[in-house]
XYZ file of C-alpha atoms in Angstrom:
555
model
C 97.375 114.178 120.827
C 97.768 114.708 117.107
C 101.116 114.091 115.784
C 102.155 115.998 112.714
C 104.859 115.349 110.040
C 105.191 118.898 108.496
C 108.515 120.422 107.330
C 107.108 123.843 108.233
C 107.084 122.499 111.968
C 110.488 120.918 111.870
C 112.182 123.224 114.481
C 109.471 122.268 117.005
C 110.250 118.590 116.375
C 113.951 119.338 117.136
C 112.915 121.056 120.396
C 110.684 118.132 121.345
C 113.445 115.613 120.730
C 115.918 117.636 122.772
C 113.678 117.620 125.812
C 112.126 114.197 125.506
C 113.263 111.213 127.669
C 113.518 108.685 124.868
C 113.326 104.937 125.250
C 114.763 104.355 121.807
C 116.786 106.581 119.289
C 116.909 105.171 115.748
C 119.696 106.352 113.407
C 118.771 105.989 109.778
C 115.413 106.780 107.855
C 115.381 104.053 105.408
C 112.886 101.247 105.388
C 114.722 99.397 108.231
C 114.802 102.435 110.574
C 111.269 103.387 109.619
C 110.190 99.854 110.501
C 111.965 99.954 113.836
C 110.346 103.353 114.733
C 106.829 102.086 113.809
C 107.243 98.830 115.812
C 108.666 100.719 118.872
C 106.129 103.412 118.798
C 103.200 100.953 118.381
C 104.483 99.264 121.562
C 104.363 102.441 123.482
C 108.104 103.176 123.520
C 109.087 106.908 123.397
C 110.967 106.916 120.008
C 113.027 109.261 118.026
C 114.525 108.880 114.487
C 117.278 110.848 112.795
C 118.075 110.743 109.150
C 121.111 112.531 107.734
C 119.682 112.890 104.196
C 115.908 112.663 103.364
C 113.918 109.564 104.283
C 114.549 106.819 101.949
C 117.187 108.775 100.100
C 119.711 105.909 100.254
C 119.100 102.342 99.376
C 115.355 102.465 100.074
C 114.573 104.493 97.047
C 116.916 102.659 94.629
C 115.987 99.101 94.799
C 114.486 96.902 92.060
C 111.037 97.933 93.674
C 109.878 94.553 94.371
C 108.517 93.223 97.640
C 109.768 89.683 96.500
C 110.285 86.350 98.132
C 113.841 85.917 96.808
C 113.547 83.030 94.342
C 117.268 83.204 93.649
C 118.098 82.630 97.351
C 116.901 78.991 96.783
C 120.083 78.651 94.657
C 122.015 79.685 97.742
C 119.972 77.305 99.830
C 118.712 80.207 102.005
C 115.644 78.190 102.809
C 114.700 80.160 106.007
C 115.231 83.503 104.354
C 112.823 82.507 101.399
C 110.200 81.211 103.792
C 110.376 84.393 106.042
C 110.306 87.145 103.309
C 107.915 85.065 101.255
C 105.367 85.198 103.973
C 106.170 88.881 104.622
C 105.068 89.740 101.052
C 101.501 89.058 101.980
C 101.625 91.132 105.079
C 103.050 94.185 103.263
C 100.441 93.748 100.521
C 97.553 93.577 103.065
C 98.850 96.456 105.165
C 99.605 98.774 102.140
C 97.782 97.708 99.028
C 98.057 101.237 97.448
C 101.920 100.835 97.358
C 102.087 97.147 96.612
C 100.551 94.966 93.950
C 100.945 91.406 92.697
C 102.906 91.103 89.342
C 103.129 87.818 87.460
C 106.748 87.207 86.652
C 107.816 85.087 83.756
C 110.938 82.917 83.901
C 111.747 81.811 80.270
C 113.542 78.521 79.951
C 116.301 78.018 77.292
C 118.361 75.065 76.150
C 121.700 75.365 77.986
C 120.345 78.113 80.180
C 120.660 78.513 83.948
C 117.268 76.951 84.591
C 115.908 73.658 83.145
C 112.225 72.885 82.947
C 112.314 70.318 85.613
C 114.506 72.239 88.016
C 112.355 75.349 87.397
C 109.108 73.560 88.067
C 110.575 71.993 91.364
C 112.163 75.297 92.345
C 108.924 77.419 91.918
C 106.904 74.613 93.680
C 109.255 74.661 96.687
C 109.168 78.510 96.622
C 105.385 78.578 96.623
C 105.251 76.160 99.608
C 108.046 77.873 101.501
C 106.537 81.396 100.896
C 102.992 80.165 101.677
C 101.803 81.528 98.371
C 98.005 81.905 98.016
C 96.251 79.266 95.812
C 95.400 81.640 92.878
C 99.000 82.957 92.801
C 100.844 79.672 92.640
C 103.342 78.935 89.801
C 102.489 77.277 86.509
C 104.612 76.079 83.666
C 104.126 77.137 79.992
C 104.996 75.594 76.595
C 107.084 77.675 74.179
C 103.994 78.772 72.399
C 102.362 79.834 75.652
C 105.571 81.622 76.694
C 105.812 83.721 73.523
C 102.001 84.535 73.729
C 102.706 86.086 77.192
C 105.757 87.924 75.967
C 106.256 88.091 72.138
C 109.469 90.148 72.531
C 111.556 87.177 73.986
C 114.121 85.559 71.760
C 112.859 82.547 70.195
C 116.266 80.735 69.609
C 116.623 77.785 71.905
C 113.419 78.726 73.951
C 111.752 75.636 75.465
C 109.115 77.226 77.508
C 108.699 79.163 80.738
C 107.363 79.369 84.370
C 105.229 81.994 85.824
C 105.026 82.940 89.510
C 103.896 86.079 91.474
C 106.184 88.717 92.627
C 104.845 91.906 94.345
C 105.704 95.231 92.786
C 106.143 98.265 95.103
C 107.183 101.854 95.291
C 110.099 101.475 97.742
C 110.350 105.120 98.731
C 106.651 105.513 99.257
C 106.409 102.395 101.304
C 109.193 103.791 103.542
C 107.355 107.147 103.808
C 104.001 105.458 104.592
C 105.705 103.396 107.365
C 107.397 106.524 108.755
C 104.042 108.512 108.624
C 102.410 105.701 110.628
C 105.193 105.703 113.142
C 104.800 109.468 113.611
C 101.099 109.163 113.925
C 101.663 106.756 116.856
C 104.048 109.178 118.547
C 107.497 108.717 117.103
C 109.428 112.034 116.306
C 111.332 111.631 112.987
C 113.536 114.319 111.515
C 115.304 114.283 108.148
C 118.574 116.183 107.338
C 119.850 115.654 110.798
C 123.242 114.097 110.966
C 124.547 112.135 114.017
C 127.956 113.577 114.527
C 129.147 111.646 117.609
C 127.852 109.426 120.483
C 127.517 110.447 124.174
C 128.646 108.112 126.773
C 128.351 107.596 130.517
C 130.490 104.935 132.234
C 131.152 103.409 128.755
C 127.575 103.143 127.789
C 126.061 105.046 124.796
C 123.445 107.218 126.290
C 122.804 109.829 123.468
C 124.061 111.624 120.442
C 125.266 114.958 119.140
C 123.058 115.730 116.165
C 123.851 118.455 113.604
C 121.050 120.009 111.686
C 122.135 119.879 107.934
C 119.889 122.868 107.213
C 120.890 125.372 109.984
C 124.292 123.973 111.001
C 123.118 124.013 114.580
C 124.312 120.984 116.960
C 122.065 119.511 119.593
C 122.237 116.769 122.223
C 119.708 113.896 122.321
C 119.575 111.243 125.115
C 117.999 107.772 124.922
C 118.058 104.552 126.913
C 118.889 102.632 123.796
C 120.353 103.617 120.412
C 119.901 101.516 117.239
C 122.158 102.082 114.217
C 120.047 101.321 111.132
C 122.128 103.591 108.776
C 122.278 101.289 105.848
C 125.528 101.814 103.882
C 126.711 104.051 106.771
C 126.439 101.461 109.487
C 130.194 100.891 109.677
C 130.833 104.567 109.698
C 128.857 104.780 112.938
C 130.304 101.550 114.285
C 133.844 103.210 113.737
C 132.673 106.287 115.678
C 131.583 103.930 118.514
C 135.045 102.167 118.230
C 132.995 98.890 117.825
C 133.789 97.967 114.136
C 135.303 94.580 114.755
C 134.748 91.112 113.280
C 132.164 91.184 110.433
C 131.908 94.295 108.318
C 129.960 95.595 105.422
C 130.846 95.407 101.596
C 128.747 97.665 99.500
C 127.426 96.438 96.181
C 126.118 98.747 93.448
C 122.859 98.199 91.594
C 121.750 100.195 88.521
C 118.408 100.225 86.864
C 117.590 101.850 83.421
C 114.110 103.175 82.524
C 112.771 103.429 79.004
C 109.438 104.508 77.495
C 107.029 101.682 76.884
C 106.715 102.659 73.178
C 110.402 101.829 72.858
C 110.320 98.764 75.172
C 106.771 97.565 74.910
C 106.986 94.862 77.466
C 103.786 92.925 77.949
C 104.805 90.941 81.071
C 107.489 91.185 83.791
C 110.406 88.907 82.897
C 113.237 87.470 85.105
C 116.029 86.180 83.096
C 119.797 85.374 83.117
C 122.211 87.379 81.240
C 124.463 86.149 78.335
C 127.557 87.665 79.835
C 127.797 86.180 83.205
C 124.549 84.280 83.889
C 123.387 86.759 86.613
C 119.645 87.311 86.851
C 117.956 90.463 85.663
C 114.380 91.854 85.954
C 112.601 93.747 83.272
C 109.280 95.209 84.577
C 106.585 97.326 82.947
C 105.288 100.144 85.008
C 103.110 103.273 84.386
C 103.947 103.635 80.728
C 107.523 102.692 81.156
C 109.750 99.695 81.374
C 112.643 99.491 83.715
C 115.373 96.940 83.743
C 118.130 95.918 86.173
C 120.287 95.407 88.140
C 123.879 95.258 88.185
C 125.754 93.859 91.149
C 129.293 95.182 91.474
C 131.462 95.928 94.504
C 131.583 99.601 95.264
C 134.111 101.830 97.061
C 133.191 105.468 95.843
C 131.280 108.131 97.574
C 128.441 106.610 99.420
C 125.936 109.402 99.177
C 126.044 109.817 95.475
C 126.650 106.462 93.572
C 126.459 106.994 89.838
C 125.717 104.944 86.768
C 128.825 104.322 84.641
C 129.029 103.771 80.829
C 129.884 100.198 81.653
C 126.894 99.667 83.889
C 124.563 101.184 81.254
C 125.971 99.104 78.439
C 125.877 95.902 80.488
C 122.024 96.306 81.135
C 121.540 97.282 77.457
C 123.430 94.288 76.268
C 121.313 92.034 78.577
C 118.072 93.558 77.254
C 119.066 93.195 73.631
C 120.238 89.661 74.184
C 116.836 88.603 75.605
C 114.698 90.821 73.520
C 116.651 90.912 70.218
C 114.030 92.753 68.037
C 114.361 96.015 70.176
C 117.855 97.134 69.271
C 117.930 99.471 72.344
C 120.639 102.124 72.272
C 121.861 104.558 74.952
C 119.510 107.191 73.402
C 116.500 105.061 74.582
C 117.334 105.555 78.284
C 115.102 108.142 79.691
C 116.189 107.845 83.261
C 118.105 105.541 85.718
C 118.840 105.222 89.388
C 121.845 103.766 91.195
C 121.668 102.280 94.627
C 123.922 100.571 97.268
C 123.279 97.364 99.079
C 124.876 97.097 102.373
C 126.065 93.320 102.289
C 127.893 91.514 105.153
C 131.221 90.712 103.628
C 132.069 87.124 102.847
C 135.644 86.339 101.808
C 136.053 84.953 98.244
C 132.372 85.585 97.133
C 131.271 87.880 94.276
C 128.709 90.603 94.986
C 125.763 88.665 93.516
C 126.786 85.560 95.618
C 126.891 87.198 99.043
C 123.970 86.313 101.337
C 121.135 88.952 101.777
C 120.494 87.988 105.593
C 120.548 90.686 107.971
C 122.929 90.733 110.856
C 122.777 92.339 114.300
C 125.842 93.579 116.252
C 125.739 94.719 119.875
C 128.757 96.821 121.043
C 130.220 96.986 124.480
C 128.671 100.500 124.633
C 125.199 98.980 124.098
C 124.938 100.334 120.549
C 122.692 97.997 118.505
C 123.599 97.932 114.721
C 121.659 96.149 111.968
C 122.998 95.674 108.559
C 122.231 93.591 105.522
C 118.644 92.316 104.919
C 116.088 93.002 102.349
C 113.193 95.429 101.759
C 110.737 92.576 102.012
C 111.979 91.464 105.476
C 111.962 94.994 107.028
C 109.101 94.204 109.441
C 110.650 91.039 110.815
C 114.074 92.762 111.160
C 112.286 95.642 113.177
C 110.554 93.000 115.321
C 113.813 91.287 116.311
C 115.528 94.677 117.240
C 112.588 96.068 119.232
C 112.129 92.656 120.988
C 115.695 93.075 122.146
C 115.297 96.601 123.150
C 112.073 95.804 125.050
C 113.802 92.918 126.990
C 116.622 95.287 127.966
C 114.427 98.103 129.212
C 111.845 95.840 130.745
C 108.819 96.575 128.522
C 106.855 93.253 128.017
C 104.670 94.295 124.955
C 104.840 92.020 121.875
C 105.099 93.029 118.219
C 101.765 94.276 116.669
C 102.908 95.401 113.259
C 101.629 92.423 111.367
C 98.136 93.793 111.713
C 98.850 97.508 111.471
C 97.604 99.252 108.367
C 100.059 101.771 107.112
C 99.247 105.366 106.276
C 97.217 105.474 103.087
C 96.300 101.710 103.343
C 92.688 102.330 104.704
C 91.109 101.301 101.379
C 88.846 98.565 102.757
C 91.388 95.896 102.336
C 92.835 94.226 99.251
C 89.508 93.023 97.912
C 88.044 96.465 98.080
C 91.035 98.394 96.613
C 89.779 98.321 93.046
C 86.396 99.920 93.927
C 88.197 102.432 96.179
C 90.250 103.527 93.153
C 87.209 103.689 90.943
C 85.288 105.893 93.469
C 88.109 108.290 94.140
C 89.017 108.605 90.390
C 85.343 109.804 89.833
C 85.854 112.276 92.788
C 89.025 113.619 91.239
C 87.337 114.078 87.778
C 84.531 115.981 89.436
C 87.241 118.378 90.758
C 88.467 119.042 87.157
C 91.140 116.422 86.926
C 91.663 114.231 83.954
C 90.598 110.540 84.530
C 94.399 109.599 84.289
C 95.412 112.291 86.819
C 92.716 111.282 89.236
C 93.555 107.517 88.903
C 97.249 108.249 89.308
C 96.705 110.265 92.473
C 94.324 107.675 94.001
C 96.785 104.957 93.333
C 99.806 106.950 94.637
C 98.302 108.194 97.989
C 95.638 105.485 98.742
C 93.306 106.625 101.394
C 95.255 109.898 101.917
C 94.149 110.994 98.475
C 91.168 112.642 100.203
C 93.632 115.045 101.816
C 95.365 115.790 98.608
C 91.798 116.459 96.995
C 91.145 118.856 99.909
C 94.402 120.700 99.168
C 93.311 120.804 95.498
C 90.121 122.761 96.456
C 92.065 125.099 98.814
C 95.022 126.029 96.479
C 93.531 126.885 93.183
C 94.442 130.658 93.346
C 97.975 129.718 94.592
C 98.417 127.476 91.653
C 97.635 130.285 89.312
C 99.761 132.734 90.949
C 102.829 130.525 90.817
C 101.987 128.983 87.353
C 101.707 125.472 88.832
C 99.345 122.810 87.601
C 96.704 122.690 90.349
C 97.061 118.916 91.027
C 100.877 119.412 91.348
C 100.400 122.071 93.933
C 97.943 120.000 95.877
C 100.716 117.227 95.961
C 103.382 119.555 96.961
C 101.228 121.128 99.841
C 100.394 117.620 100.959
C 104.086 116.659 100.831
C 105.151 119.742 102.800
C 102.467 119.573 105.481
C 102.242 115.753 106.009
C 105.329 114.133 104.367
C 108.185 116.298 105.619
C 109.177 117.544 102.145
C 112.139 119.922 102.618
C 113.676 120.151 99.207
C 112.512 119.950 95.601
C 114.278 116.719 95.146
C 112.478 115.236 98.139
C 109.199 115.885 96.253
C 110.280 114.899 92.723
C 112.127 111.756 93.821
C 111.026 110.194 97.130
C 107.479 111.411 97.397
C 106.364 111.127 93.761
C 108.954 108.871 91.938
C 108.726 111.260 89.056
C 112.467 111.634 88.520
C 112.645 108.041 87.482
C 109.180 107.449 85.852
C 108.245 110.950 84.598
C 111.393 112.928 84.174
C 109.930 115.215 81.468
C 107.262 116.221 84.070
C 110.028 117.191 86.469
C 111.918 119.194 83.907
C 108.724 121.070 82.903
C 107.712 121.977 86.490
C 111.066 122.247 88.413
C 111.295 126.042 88.141
C 107.818 126.693 89.273
C 108.131 124.269 92.210
C 111.472 125.854 93.210
C 109.880 129.387 93.228
C 106.925 128.216 95.245
C 109.217 126.450 97.869
C 111.453 129.502 98.002
C 108.464 131.681 98.918
C 107.053 129.201 101.500
C 110.346 128.627 103.240
C 111.717 132.142 102.785
C 114.980 130.693 101.310
C 117.880 133.022 100.545
C 119.211 133.221 96.871
C 122.175 131.160 98.076
C 119.904 128.402 99.469
C 117.668 128.451 96.543
C 120.580 128.126 94.037
C 121.874 125.232 96.249
C 118.582 123.209 95.787
C 118.360 124.145 92.139
C 121.834 122.744 91.401
C 121.018 119.619 93.466
C 117.901 118.915 91.468
C 119.590 119.687 88.076
C 122.495 117.367 89.014
C 120.084 114.599 89.826
C 118.311 114.952 86.453
C 121.505 115.123 84.672
C 122.985 111.947 86.288
C 119.775 110.077 85.918
C 120.365 110.358 82.123
C 124.047 110.608 81.737
C 126.591 107.987 82.764
C 129.926 108.814 84.230
C 133.093 107.518 82.680
C 134.930 104.946 84.789
C 136.794 101.702 84.499
C 134.843 98.546 83.639
C 133.370 97.191 86.940
C 133.875 93.561 87.695
C 130.466 91.924 87.468
């Protein structure tokens, strides 16, 4: 049976979910929920997944976009966590090389800084061994001269040298989407914009949910043998509905990142450094003609769905950048875009946001509801494995986890070693279809092995593109997004499916009206619905560039 993932067929997925006898229902469409759905469906469990917003709309599109081993967790003596997520980086890279790539990270060492030369060398060595880092990617130490050669923008005062080690850069939202698509291909039914309003019980056991369609307003009942709450920042909201929020609970931490054009912040090399203000660690990373830098780490108690960058957040990051790269003299006018995300941390009394452990925790309530909170993007697969192992034990299915060797959607590029030649070959194909080399390369990198489907849409939609005054490659991406990636709204496309809101915001502004017109025609939206989605998109563009006024957050 062919399993589709098209927003034009969304109502049929709702009907299927209502009539299906599910083994497992997952609440939450971020990376954790997607990972659980993939693991469960690959073991043969009948699986459904509900997401209140769009897939990856919360934490999973707003991270530092690194599949990293958590070097700083060595400082917190989280040895087991470092070992697990360090090894998981290699698995994610192998299974999805189109959304993951090695990135050499420079750790500059300063006199009186957080890291000394000896402690850095030892720390990175321990990290390499714990994380089982491949030989060619192990750390090495640099002199002051070598450090400045790698990154000339670094401040020279008190610089003693540096260490370099490998992190893995990713596109967090696309990684989530590719995991979700693979889960759907294996039989899972995943629906976005579907809110769990309440739980259904029988003899005190949670046996289903009432879900409310956020597009139509209709309510439906869905039943399952087991229910997993993987709702990220909303985990405790669902635990409250289940009357099981006892003991440990979440404390949300806000993280902000700023994006600048590479011409204004011409970073040669990703850098991980501590701030002058409070010694927190910050990443500055070059990506696709831009440089992004972050993050803040402040406790958050505002509206969970729409955390915003404040003036204080922006100024904190700019101050950190100007301290470490003093020749830049960055100002608020240099910020092209930004994103703000929430980390669902397990609350620990007396600890600041940046000190709290990133370990995941699982809570099982008397009703049988399983809730998972905390954790990191890098560890999503192991978190899913633990949850699905537990579910399988309870419902008597003896199949073990297989996801370590499952290539994700888009990852069929001949393995890591063949990825470079895959990109070259498909860049040539894109050029033969009338794309520029840059466009063809970008699409090949973004979609991996699925780029052949995007190119097929390119051939099919030429007349439509002209009629709607859309660039042909954009319409091909949009059609692919609607038919195979469950794009429901313009912001789904411009943010979670392409990352353009953050890294190509001018392209979004240039094409937003044509995309809106096209989607209105396809989905037969009313004027009221069209205006709602237009406002949503314009709001996100505005807040990506414009901070809100608020009190100084405590860092």
